C-alpha positions as a Python dict, from the first residue, in 0.01 Angstrom:
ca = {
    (1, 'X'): (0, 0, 0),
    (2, 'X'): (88, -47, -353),
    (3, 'X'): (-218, 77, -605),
    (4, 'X'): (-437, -185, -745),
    (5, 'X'): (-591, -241, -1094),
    (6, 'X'): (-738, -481, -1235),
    (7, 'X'): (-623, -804, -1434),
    (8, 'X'): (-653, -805, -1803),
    (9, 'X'): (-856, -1154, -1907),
    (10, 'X'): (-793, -1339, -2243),
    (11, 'X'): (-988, -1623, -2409),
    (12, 'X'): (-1108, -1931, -2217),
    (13, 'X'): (-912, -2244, -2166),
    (14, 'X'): (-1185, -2432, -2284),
    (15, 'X'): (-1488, -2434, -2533),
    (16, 'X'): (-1774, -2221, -2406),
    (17, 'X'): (-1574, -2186, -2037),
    (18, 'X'): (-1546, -1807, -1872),
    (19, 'X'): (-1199, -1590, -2003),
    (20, 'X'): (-889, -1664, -1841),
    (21, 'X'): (-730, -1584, -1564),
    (22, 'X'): (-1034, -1551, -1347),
    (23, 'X'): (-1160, -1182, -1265),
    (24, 'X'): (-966, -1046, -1000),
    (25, 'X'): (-702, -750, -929),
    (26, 'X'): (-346, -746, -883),
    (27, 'X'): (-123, -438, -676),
    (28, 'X'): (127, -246, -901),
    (29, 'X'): (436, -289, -782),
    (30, 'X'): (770, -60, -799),
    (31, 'X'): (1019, -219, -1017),
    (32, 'X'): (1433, -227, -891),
    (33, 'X'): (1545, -273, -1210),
    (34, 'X'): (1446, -105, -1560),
    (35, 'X'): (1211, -331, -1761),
    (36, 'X'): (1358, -482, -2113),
    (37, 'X'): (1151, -512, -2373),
    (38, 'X'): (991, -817, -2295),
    (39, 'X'): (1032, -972, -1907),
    (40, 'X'): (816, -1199, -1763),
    (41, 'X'): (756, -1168, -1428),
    (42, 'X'): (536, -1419, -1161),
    (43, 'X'): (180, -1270, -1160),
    (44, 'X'): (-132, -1369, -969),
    (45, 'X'): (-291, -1636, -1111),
    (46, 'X'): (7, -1733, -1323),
    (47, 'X'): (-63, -1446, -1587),
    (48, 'X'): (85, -1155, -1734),
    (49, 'X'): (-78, -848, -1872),
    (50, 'X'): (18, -766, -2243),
    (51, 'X'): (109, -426, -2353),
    (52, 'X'): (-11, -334, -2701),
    (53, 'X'): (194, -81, -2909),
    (54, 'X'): (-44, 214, -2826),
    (55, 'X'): (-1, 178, -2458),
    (56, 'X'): (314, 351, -2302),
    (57, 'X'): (601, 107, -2136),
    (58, 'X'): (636, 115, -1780),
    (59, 'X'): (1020, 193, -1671),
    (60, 'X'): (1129, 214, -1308),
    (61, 'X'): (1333, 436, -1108),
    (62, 'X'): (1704, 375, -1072),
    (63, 'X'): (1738, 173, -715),
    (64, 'X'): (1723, 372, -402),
    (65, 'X'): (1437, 584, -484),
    (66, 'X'): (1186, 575, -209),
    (67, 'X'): (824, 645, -403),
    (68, 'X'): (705, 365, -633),
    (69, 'X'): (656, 627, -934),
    (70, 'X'): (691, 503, -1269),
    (71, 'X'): (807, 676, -1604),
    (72, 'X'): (573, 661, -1895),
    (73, 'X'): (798, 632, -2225),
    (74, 'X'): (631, 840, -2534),
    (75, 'X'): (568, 626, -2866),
    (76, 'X'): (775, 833, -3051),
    (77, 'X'): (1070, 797, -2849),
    (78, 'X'): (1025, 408, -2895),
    (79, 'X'): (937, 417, -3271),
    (80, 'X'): (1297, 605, -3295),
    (81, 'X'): (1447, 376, -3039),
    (82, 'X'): (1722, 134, -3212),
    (83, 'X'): (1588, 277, -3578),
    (84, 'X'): (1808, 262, -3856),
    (85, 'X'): (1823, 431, -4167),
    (86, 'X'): (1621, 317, -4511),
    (87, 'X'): (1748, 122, -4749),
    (88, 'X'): (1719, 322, -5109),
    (89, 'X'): (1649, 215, -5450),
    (90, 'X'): (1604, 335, -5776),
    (91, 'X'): (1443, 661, -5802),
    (92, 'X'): (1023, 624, -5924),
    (93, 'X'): (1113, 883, -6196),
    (94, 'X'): (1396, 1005, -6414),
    (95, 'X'): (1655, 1234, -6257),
    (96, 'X'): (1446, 1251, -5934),
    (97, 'X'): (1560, 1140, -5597),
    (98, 'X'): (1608, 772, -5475),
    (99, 'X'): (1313, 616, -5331),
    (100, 'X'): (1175, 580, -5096),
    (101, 'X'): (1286, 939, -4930),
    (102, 'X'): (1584, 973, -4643),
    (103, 'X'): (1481, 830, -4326),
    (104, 'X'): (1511, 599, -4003),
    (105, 'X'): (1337, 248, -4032),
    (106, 'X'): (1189, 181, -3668),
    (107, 'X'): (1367, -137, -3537),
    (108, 'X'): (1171, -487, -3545),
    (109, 'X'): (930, -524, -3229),
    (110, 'X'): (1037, -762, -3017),
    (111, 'X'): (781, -954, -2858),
    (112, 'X'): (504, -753, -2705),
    (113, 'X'): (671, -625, -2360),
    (114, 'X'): (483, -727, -2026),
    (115, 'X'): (504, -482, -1719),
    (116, 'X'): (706, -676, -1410),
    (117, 'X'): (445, -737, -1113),
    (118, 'X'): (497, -891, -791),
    (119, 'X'): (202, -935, -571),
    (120, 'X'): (59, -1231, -384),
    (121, 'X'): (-223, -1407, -559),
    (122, 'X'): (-570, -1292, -501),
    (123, 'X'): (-776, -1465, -278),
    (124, 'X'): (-930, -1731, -451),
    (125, 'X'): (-705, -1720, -765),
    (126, 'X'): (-519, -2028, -879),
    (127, 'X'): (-177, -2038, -797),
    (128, 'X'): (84, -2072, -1124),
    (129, 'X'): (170, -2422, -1070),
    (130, 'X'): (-190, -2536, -1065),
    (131, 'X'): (-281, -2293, -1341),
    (132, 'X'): (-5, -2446, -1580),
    (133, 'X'): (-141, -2844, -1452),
    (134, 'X'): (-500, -2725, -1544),
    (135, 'X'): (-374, -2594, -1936),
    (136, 'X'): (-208, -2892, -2005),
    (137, 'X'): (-475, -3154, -1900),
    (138, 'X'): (-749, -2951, -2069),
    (139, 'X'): (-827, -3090, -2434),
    (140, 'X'): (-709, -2817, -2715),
    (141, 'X'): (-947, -2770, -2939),
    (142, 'X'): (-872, -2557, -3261),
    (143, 'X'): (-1109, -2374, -3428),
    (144, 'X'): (-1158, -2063, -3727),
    (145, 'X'): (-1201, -1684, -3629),
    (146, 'X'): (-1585, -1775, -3646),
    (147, 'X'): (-1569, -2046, -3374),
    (148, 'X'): (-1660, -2356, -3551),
    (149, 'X'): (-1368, -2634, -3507),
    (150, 'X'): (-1182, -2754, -3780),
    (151, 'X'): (-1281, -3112, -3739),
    (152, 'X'): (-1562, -3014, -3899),
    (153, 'X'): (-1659, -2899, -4223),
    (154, 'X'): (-1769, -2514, -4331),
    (155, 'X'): (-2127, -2466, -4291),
    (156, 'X'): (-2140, -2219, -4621),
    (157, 'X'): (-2174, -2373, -4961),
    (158, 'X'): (-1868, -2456, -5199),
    (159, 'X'): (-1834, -2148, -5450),
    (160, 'X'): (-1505, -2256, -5588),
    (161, 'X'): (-1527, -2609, -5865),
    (162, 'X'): (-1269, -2844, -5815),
    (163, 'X'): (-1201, -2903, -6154),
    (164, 'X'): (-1219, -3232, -6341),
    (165, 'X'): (-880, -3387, -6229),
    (166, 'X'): (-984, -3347, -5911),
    (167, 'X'): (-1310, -3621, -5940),
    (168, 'X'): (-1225, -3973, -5845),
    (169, 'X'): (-1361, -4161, -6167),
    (170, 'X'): (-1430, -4520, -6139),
    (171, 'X'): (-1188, -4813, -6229),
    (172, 'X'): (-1262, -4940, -6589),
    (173, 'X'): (-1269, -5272, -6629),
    (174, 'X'): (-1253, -5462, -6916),
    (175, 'X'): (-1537, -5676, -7035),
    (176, 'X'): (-1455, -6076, -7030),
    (177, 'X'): (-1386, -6171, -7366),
    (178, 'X'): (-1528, -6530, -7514),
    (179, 'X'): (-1285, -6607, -7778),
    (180, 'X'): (-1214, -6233, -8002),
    (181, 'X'): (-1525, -6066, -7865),
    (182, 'X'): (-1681, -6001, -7538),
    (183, 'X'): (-2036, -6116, -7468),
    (184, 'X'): (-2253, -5790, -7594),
    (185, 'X'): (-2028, -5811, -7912),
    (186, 'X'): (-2129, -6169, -8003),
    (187, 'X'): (-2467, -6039, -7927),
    (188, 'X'): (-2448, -5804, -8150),
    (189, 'X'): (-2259, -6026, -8440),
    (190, 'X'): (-2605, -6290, -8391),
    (191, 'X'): (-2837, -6015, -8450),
    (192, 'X'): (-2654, -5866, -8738),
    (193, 'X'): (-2602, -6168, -8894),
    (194, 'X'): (-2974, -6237, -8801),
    (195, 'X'): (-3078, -5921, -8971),
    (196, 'X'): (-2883, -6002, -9301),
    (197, 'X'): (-3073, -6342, -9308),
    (198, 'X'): (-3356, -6191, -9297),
    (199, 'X'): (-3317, -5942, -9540),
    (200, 'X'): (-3165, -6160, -9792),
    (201, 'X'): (-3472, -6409, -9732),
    (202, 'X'): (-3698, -6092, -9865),
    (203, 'X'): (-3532, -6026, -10090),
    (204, 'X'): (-3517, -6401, -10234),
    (205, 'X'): (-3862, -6393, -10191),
    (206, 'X'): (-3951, -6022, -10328),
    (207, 'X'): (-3725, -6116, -10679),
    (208, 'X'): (-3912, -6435, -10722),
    (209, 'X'): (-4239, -6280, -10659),
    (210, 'X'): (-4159, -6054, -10932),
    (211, 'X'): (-4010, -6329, -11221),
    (212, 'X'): (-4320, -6521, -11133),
    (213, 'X'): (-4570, -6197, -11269),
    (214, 'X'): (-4634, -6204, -11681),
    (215, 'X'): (-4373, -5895, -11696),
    (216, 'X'): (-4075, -6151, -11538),
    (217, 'X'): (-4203, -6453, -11725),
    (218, 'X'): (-4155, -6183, -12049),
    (219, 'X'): (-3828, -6023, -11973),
    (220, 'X'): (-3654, -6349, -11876),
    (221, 'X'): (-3815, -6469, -12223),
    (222, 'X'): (-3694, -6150, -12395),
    (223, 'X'): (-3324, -6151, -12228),
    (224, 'X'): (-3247, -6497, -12106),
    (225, 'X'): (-2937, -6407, -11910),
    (226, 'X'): (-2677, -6400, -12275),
    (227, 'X'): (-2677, -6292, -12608),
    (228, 'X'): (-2497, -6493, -12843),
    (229, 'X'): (-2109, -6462, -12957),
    (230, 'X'): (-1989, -6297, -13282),
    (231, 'X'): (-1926, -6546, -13568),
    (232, 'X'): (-1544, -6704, -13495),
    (233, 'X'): (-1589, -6669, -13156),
    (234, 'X'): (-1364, -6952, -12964),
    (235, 'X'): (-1480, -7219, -12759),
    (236, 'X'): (-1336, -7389, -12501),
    (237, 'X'): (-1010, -7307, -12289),
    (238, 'X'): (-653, -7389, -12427),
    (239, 'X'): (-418, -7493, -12195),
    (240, 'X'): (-226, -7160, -12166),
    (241, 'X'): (-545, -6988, -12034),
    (242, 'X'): (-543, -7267, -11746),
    (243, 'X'): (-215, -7191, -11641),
    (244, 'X'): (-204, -6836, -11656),
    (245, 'X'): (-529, -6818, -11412),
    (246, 'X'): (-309, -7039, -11160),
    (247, 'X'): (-61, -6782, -11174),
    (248, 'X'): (-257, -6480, -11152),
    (249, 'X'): (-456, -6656, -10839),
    (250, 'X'): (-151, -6707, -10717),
    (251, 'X'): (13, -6363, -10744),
    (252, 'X'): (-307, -6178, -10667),
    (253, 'X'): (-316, -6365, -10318),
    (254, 'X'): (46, -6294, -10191),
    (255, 'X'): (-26, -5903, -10333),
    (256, 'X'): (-313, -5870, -10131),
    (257, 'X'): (-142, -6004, -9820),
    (258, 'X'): (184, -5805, -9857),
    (259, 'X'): (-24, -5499, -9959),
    (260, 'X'): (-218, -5571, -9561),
    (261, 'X'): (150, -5637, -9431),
    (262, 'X'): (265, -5261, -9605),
    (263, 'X'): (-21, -5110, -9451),
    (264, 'X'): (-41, -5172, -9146),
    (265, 'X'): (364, -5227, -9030),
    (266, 'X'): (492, -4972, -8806),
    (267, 'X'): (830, -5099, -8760),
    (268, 'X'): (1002, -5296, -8995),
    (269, 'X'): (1300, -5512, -8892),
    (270, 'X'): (1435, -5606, -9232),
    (271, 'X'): (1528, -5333, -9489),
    (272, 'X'): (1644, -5411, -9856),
    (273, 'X'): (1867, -5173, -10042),
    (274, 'X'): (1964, -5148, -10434),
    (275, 'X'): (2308, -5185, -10494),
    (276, 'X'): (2331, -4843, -10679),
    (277, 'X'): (2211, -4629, -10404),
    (278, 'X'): (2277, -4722, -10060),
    (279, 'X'): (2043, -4465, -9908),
    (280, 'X'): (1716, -4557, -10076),
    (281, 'X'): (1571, -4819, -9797),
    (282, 'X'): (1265, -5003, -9794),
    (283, 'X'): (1121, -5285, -9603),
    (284, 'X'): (1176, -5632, -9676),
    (285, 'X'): (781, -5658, -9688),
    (286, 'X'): (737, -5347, -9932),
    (287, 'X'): (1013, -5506, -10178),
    (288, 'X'): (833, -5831, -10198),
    (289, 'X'): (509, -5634, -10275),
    (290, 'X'): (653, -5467, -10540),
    (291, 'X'): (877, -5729, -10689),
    (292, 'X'): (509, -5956, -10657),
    (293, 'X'): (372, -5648, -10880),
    (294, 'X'): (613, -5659, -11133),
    (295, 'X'): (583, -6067, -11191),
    (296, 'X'): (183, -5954, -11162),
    (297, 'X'): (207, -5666, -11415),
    (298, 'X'): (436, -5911, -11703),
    (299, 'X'): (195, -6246, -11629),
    (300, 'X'): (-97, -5998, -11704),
    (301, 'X'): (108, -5853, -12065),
    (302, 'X'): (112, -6166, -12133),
    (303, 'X'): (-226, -6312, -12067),
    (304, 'X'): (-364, -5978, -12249),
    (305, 'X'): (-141, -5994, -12558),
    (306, 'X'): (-256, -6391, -12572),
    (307, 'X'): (-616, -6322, -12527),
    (308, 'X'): (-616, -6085, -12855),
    (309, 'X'): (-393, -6317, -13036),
    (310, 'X'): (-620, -6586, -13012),
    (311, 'X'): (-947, -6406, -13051),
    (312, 'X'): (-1032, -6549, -12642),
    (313, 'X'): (-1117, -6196, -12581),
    (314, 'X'): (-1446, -6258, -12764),
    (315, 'X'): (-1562, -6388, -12485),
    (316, 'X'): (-1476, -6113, -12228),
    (317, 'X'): (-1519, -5837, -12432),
    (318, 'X'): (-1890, -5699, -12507),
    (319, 'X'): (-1963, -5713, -12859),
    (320, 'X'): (-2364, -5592, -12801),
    (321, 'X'): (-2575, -5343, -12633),
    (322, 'X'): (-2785, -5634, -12531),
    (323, 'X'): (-2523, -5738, -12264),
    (324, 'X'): (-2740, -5484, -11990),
    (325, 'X'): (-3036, -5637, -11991),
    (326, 'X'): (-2897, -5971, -12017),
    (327, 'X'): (-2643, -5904, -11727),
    (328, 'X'): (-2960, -5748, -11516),
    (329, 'X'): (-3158, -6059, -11576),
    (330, 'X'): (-2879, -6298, -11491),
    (331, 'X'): (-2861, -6093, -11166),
    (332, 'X'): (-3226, -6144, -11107),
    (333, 'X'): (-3202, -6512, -11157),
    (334, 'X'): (-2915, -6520, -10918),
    (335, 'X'): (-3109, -6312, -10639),
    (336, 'X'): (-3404, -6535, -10687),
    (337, 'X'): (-3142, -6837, -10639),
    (338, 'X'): (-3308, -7009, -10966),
    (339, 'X'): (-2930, -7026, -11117),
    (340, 'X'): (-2884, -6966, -11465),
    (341, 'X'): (-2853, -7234, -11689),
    (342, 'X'): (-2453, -7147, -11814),
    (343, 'X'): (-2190, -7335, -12010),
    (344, 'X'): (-1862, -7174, -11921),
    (345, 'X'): (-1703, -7326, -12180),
    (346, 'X'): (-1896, -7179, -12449),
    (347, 'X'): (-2031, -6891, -12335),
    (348, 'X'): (-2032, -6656, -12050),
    (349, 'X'): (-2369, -6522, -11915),
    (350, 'X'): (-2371, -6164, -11988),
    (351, 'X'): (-2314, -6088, -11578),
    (352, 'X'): (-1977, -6266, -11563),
    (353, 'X'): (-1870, -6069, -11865),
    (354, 'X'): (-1929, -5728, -11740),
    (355, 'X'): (-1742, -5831, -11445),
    (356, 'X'): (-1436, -6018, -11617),
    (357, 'X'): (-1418, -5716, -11855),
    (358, 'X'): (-1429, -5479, -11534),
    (359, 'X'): (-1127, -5691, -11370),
    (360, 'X'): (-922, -5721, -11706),
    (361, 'X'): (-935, -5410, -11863),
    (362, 'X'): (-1046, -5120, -11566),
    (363, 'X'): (-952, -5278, -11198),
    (364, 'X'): (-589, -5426, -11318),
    (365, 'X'): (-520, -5103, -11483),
    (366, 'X'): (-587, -4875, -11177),
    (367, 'X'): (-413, -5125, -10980),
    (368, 'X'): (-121, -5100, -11185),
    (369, 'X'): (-97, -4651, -11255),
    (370, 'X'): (-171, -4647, -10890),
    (371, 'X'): (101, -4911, -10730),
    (372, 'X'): (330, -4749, -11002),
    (373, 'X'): (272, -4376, -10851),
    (374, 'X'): (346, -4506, -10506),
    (375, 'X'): (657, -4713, -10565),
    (376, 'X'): (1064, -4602, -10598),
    (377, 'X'): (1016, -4651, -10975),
    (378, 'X'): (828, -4324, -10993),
    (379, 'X'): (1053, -4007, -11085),
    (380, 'X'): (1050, -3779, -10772),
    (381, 'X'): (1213, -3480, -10945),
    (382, 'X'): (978, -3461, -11189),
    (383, 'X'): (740, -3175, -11040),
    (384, 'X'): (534, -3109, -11366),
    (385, 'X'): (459, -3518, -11316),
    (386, 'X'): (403, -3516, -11009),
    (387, 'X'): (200, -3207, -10986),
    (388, 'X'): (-52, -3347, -11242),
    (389, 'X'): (-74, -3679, -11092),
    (390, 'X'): (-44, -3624, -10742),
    (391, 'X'): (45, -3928, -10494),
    (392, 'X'): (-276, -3880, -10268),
    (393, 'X'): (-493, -3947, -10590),
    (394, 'X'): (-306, -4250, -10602),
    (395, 'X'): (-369, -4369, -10267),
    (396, 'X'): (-677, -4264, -10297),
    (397, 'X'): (-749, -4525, -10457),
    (398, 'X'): (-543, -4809, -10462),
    (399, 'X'): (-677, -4936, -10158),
    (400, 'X'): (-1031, -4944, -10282),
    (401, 'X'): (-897, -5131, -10583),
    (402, 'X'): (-767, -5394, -10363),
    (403, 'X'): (-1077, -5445, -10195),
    (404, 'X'): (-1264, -5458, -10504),
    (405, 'X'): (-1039, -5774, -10591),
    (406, 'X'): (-1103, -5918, -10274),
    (407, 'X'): (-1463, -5885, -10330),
    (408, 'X'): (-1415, -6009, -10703),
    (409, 'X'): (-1232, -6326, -10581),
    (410, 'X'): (-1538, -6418, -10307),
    (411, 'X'): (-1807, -6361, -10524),
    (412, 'X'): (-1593, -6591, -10820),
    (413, 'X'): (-1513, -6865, -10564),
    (414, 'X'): (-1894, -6882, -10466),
    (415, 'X'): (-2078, -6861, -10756),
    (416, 'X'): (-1814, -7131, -10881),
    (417, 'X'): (-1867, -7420, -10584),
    (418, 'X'): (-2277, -7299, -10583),
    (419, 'X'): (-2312, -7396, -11013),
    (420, 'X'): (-2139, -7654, -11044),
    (421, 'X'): (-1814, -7711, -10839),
    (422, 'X'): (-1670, -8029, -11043),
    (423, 'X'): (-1776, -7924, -11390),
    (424, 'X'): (-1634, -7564, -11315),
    (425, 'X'): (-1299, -7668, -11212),
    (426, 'X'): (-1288, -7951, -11523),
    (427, 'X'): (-1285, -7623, -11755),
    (428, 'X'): (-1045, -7343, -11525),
    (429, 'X'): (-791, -7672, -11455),
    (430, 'X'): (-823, -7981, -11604),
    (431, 'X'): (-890, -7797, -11950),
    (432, 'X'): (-1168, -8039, -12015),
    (433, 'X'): (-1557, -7968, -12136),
    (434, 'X'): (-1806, -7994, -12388),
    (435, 'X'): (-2129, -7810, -12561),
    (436, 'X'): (-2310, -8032, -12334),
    (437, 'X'): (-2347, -7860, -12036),
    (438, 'X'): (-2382, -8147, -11798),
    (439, 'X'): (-2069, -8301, -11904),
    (440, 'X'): (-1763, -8383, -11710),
    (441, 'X'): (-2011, -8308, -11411),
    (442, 'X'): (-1866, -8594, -11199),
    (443, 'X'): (-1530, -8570, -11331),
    (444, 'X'): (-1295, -8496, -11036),
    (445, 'X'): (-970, -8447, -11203),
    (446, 'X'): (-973, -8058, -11228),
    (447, 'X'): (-1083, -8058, -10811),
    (448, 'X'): (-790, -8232, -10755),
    (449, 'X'): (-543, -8010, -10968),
    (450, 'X'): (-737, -7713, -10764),
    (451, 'X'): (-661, -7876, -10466),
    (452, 'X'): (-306, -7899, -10536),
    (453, 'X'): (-282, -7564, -10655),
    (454, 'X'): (-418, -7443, -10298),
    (455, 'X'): (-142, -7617, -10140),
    (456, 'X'): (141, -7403, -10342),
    (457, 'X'): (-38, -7123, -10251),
    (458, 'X'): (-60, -7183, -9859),
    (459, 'X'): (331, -7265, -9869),
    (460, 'X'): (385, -6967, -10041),
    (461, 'X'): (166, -6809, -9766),
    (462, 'X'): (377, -6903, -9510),
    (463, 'X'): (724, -6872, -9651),
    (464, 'X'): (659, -6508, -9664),
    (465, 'X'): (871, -6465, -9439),
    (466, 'X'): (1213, -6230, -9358),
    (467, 'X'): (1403, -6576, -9308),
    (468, 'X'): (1326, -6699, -9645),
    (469, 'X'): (1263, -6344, -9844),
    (470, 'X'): (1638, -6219, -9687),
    (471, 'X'): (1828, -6472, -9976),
    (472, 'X'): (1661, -6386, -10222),
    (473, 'X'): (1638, -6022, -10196),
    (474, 'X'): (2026, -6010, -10155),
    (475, 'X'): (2029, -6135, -10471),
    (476, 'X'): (1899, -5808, -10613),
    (477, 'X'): (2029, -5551, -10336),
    (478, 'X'): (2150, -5520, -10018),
    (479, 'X'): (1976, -5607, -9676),
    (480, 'X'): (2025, -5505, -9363),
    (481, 'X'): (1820, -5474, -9031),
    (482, 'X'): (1850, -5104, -9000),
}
């Protein structure tokens, strides 16, 4: 009767179910043939004990033999088995021996061998074919080396941050917009705007509190707003001065809209050329700023060389220490909107002087050295030039300049309409006026020669365009789209 012993049990079919196969023993049985390194055999209960590496290998004897003894093979018989000797490299040091050291490498492991048993099933054992029917209905469940299934999550805490692209953030969605700005915008816009009432109402209020006390009533008494002219002093406007403020409106406009245009293009699609040097391109939009400069820069020769010729700049220029407190209190009469009582066309109040001075003789200067430093006309070879009047000084403040025109211009336009709109424009256009202050107050001649003048200006606005400028810049270069 063949030796019995008992059969090695693995892991359960199922979740929390006894090992498998069920407990039971099997005979040994005497093998005809020797045993490859892996044969599967029929065993009870359709399994098959494994055979680690440390246990020997069954072989059987050669057919004929009448015991059922069996041979137990020694590991290091196996280990050299098939070997093979190592593959050498490089040696670890220099002028030593290739590494690693002469050898045999043992051969790959098949898969782990199983001992050939034949024995009818235990009693009570499942048979193979029901064995195999029961592992393929029964539900697989996978699980980690600790035993919880992967279906569901760790139960230790997360030690390792995903990192910030791995966050889902929310979709962004853009505010609704009524008309430019979106609701909290126009919000904010009414209670700015709110705010600036208010604080130029207390201010209104806190200046004309202040005229009203017996220091106001003096100082307004004291320094009524102007200070009288020198003897010889001019009055009235001649007919060149009416013209040249048309042009220099006009000029100053189209500058201040190419000078935007300059600033803020990215791409230009027109480029103009001189004829002299191909290479040197600029944008259609930066040659009409600069050619707009240079009809700017000789209208403004001219109006200066005019103004001392006929002794106008009298009335511009500060002849007296007493145009500070004068200006101050014409600002204070302004602020408490109690408007001075002015006659343009004798006198400027000491406030407008200061300013037209400031625009004349500082602000069109700057505007001019700066533009100047920026442009092609500049020499760029000239490093002792350039290193005393660097280019960023120049930008610096040209732009500032600008908006200090733009500012001048608002402020002009208001205070014109607000003291007087048809008696204002009857001296700037018409050329008309008296000493009498009131006169030519419902005149409407010089509105309508403003009026006119507005129009040339919004053409002019719109004509800036490449499909007008193109002509006439090929008249003094080249131009080209690239």
């Amino acid at each position: 009767m063949a030796a019995a012993r008992a059969l090695r049990r693995g892991l359960p079919r199922v979740p929390g179910g006894e090992p498998w196969p069920p407990a039971s023993t099997i005979p040994v049985a005497a093998a005809t043939t020797s045993a490859p390194p892996s044969v599967s055999a029929p065993a009870a209960a359709g399994a098959t004990p494994h055979v680690t590496a440390e246990q020997p290998v069954l072989q059987s004897e050669p057919a004929g033999a009448e015991a059922p003894a069996t041979h137990v093979v020694p590991a290091e018989s196996r280990a050299t088995a098939g070997a093979k000797a190592l593959r050498r490299g490089l040696p670890r040091t220099p002028g030593g021996e290739p590494w690693p050291p002469a050898g045999l490498a043992p051969a790959v492991a098949a898969p782990v061998a199983e001992t050939a048993v034949a024995a009818a099933p235990a009693a009570g054992a499942p048979t193979a074919p029901q064995a195999e029917a029961e592992a393929s209905t029964a539900p697989v469940v996978r699980a980690t080396p600790s035993g919880v299934p992967l279906s569901q999550p760790l139960p230790y805490p997360h030690t390792v941050w995903e990192g910030t692209n791995a966050r889902v953030h929310p979709i962004r969605r853009e505010p609704r917009k009524v008309g430019p700005f979106t609701g909290a915008q126009w919000g904010l816009a009414i209670l700015g705007g709110a705010g600036l009432l208010y604080a130029a109402a207390m201010v209104v209020l806190a200046v004309r509190w202040l005229l009203s006390t017996s220091w106001g009533v003096d100082f307004l008494a004291a320094f009524p707003g102007e200070y009288h002219l020198p003897e010889g002093a001019p009055v009235g406007f001649p007919a060149w001065l009416g013209w040249q403020h048309f042009f220099n409106v006009f000029l100053m406009v189209l500058i201040i809209r190419t000078g935007l245009t300059v600033r803020t293009e990215k791409r230009p699609s027109v480029f103009w050329s001189p004829r002299t040097n191909g290479r040197r391109k600029i944008s259609l939009n930066l040659w009409f700023h600069q050619s707009l400069d240079i009809l700017w820069l000789v209208n403004g020769a001219i109006f200066v060389v005019l103004l001392f010729v006929t002794g106008q700049w009298l009335r511009i220029v500060p002849t007296s220490w007493e145009v500070f407190p004068n200006a101050l209190s014409a600002a204070l009469q302004y602020a408490s909107l109690d408007w001075p009582t002015e006659n343009g066309w004798v006198n400027y109040n000491a406030l407008q002087q200061l300013a037209y001075f400031t625009t004349v003789f500082i602000a069109a200067p700057l505007a001019a050295i700066t533009g100047v430093r920026m442009s092609g006309i500049w020499p760029k070879n000239a490093a002792g030039l350039n290193k005393a009047y660097p280019v960023e000084w120049a930008r610096a403040l040209h732009f500032p300049v600008m908006l200090y025109f733009v500012l001048f211009i608002f402020v002009h336009v208001v205070l014109v309409f607000a003291t007087g709109a048809l008696r204002n424009l009857n001296h700037m256009y018409a050329m008309q006026g008296s000493t009498d202050p009131n006169a030519y107050a419902d005149n409407w001649l010089g509105f309508w020669i403003f009026a006119l003048s507005l129009l040339v200006i919004v053409a002019a606005w719109i004509a800036a365009r490449p499909l007008v400028l193109a002509p006439i810049a090929r008249l003094f270069g080249k131009v080209s789209g690239r």
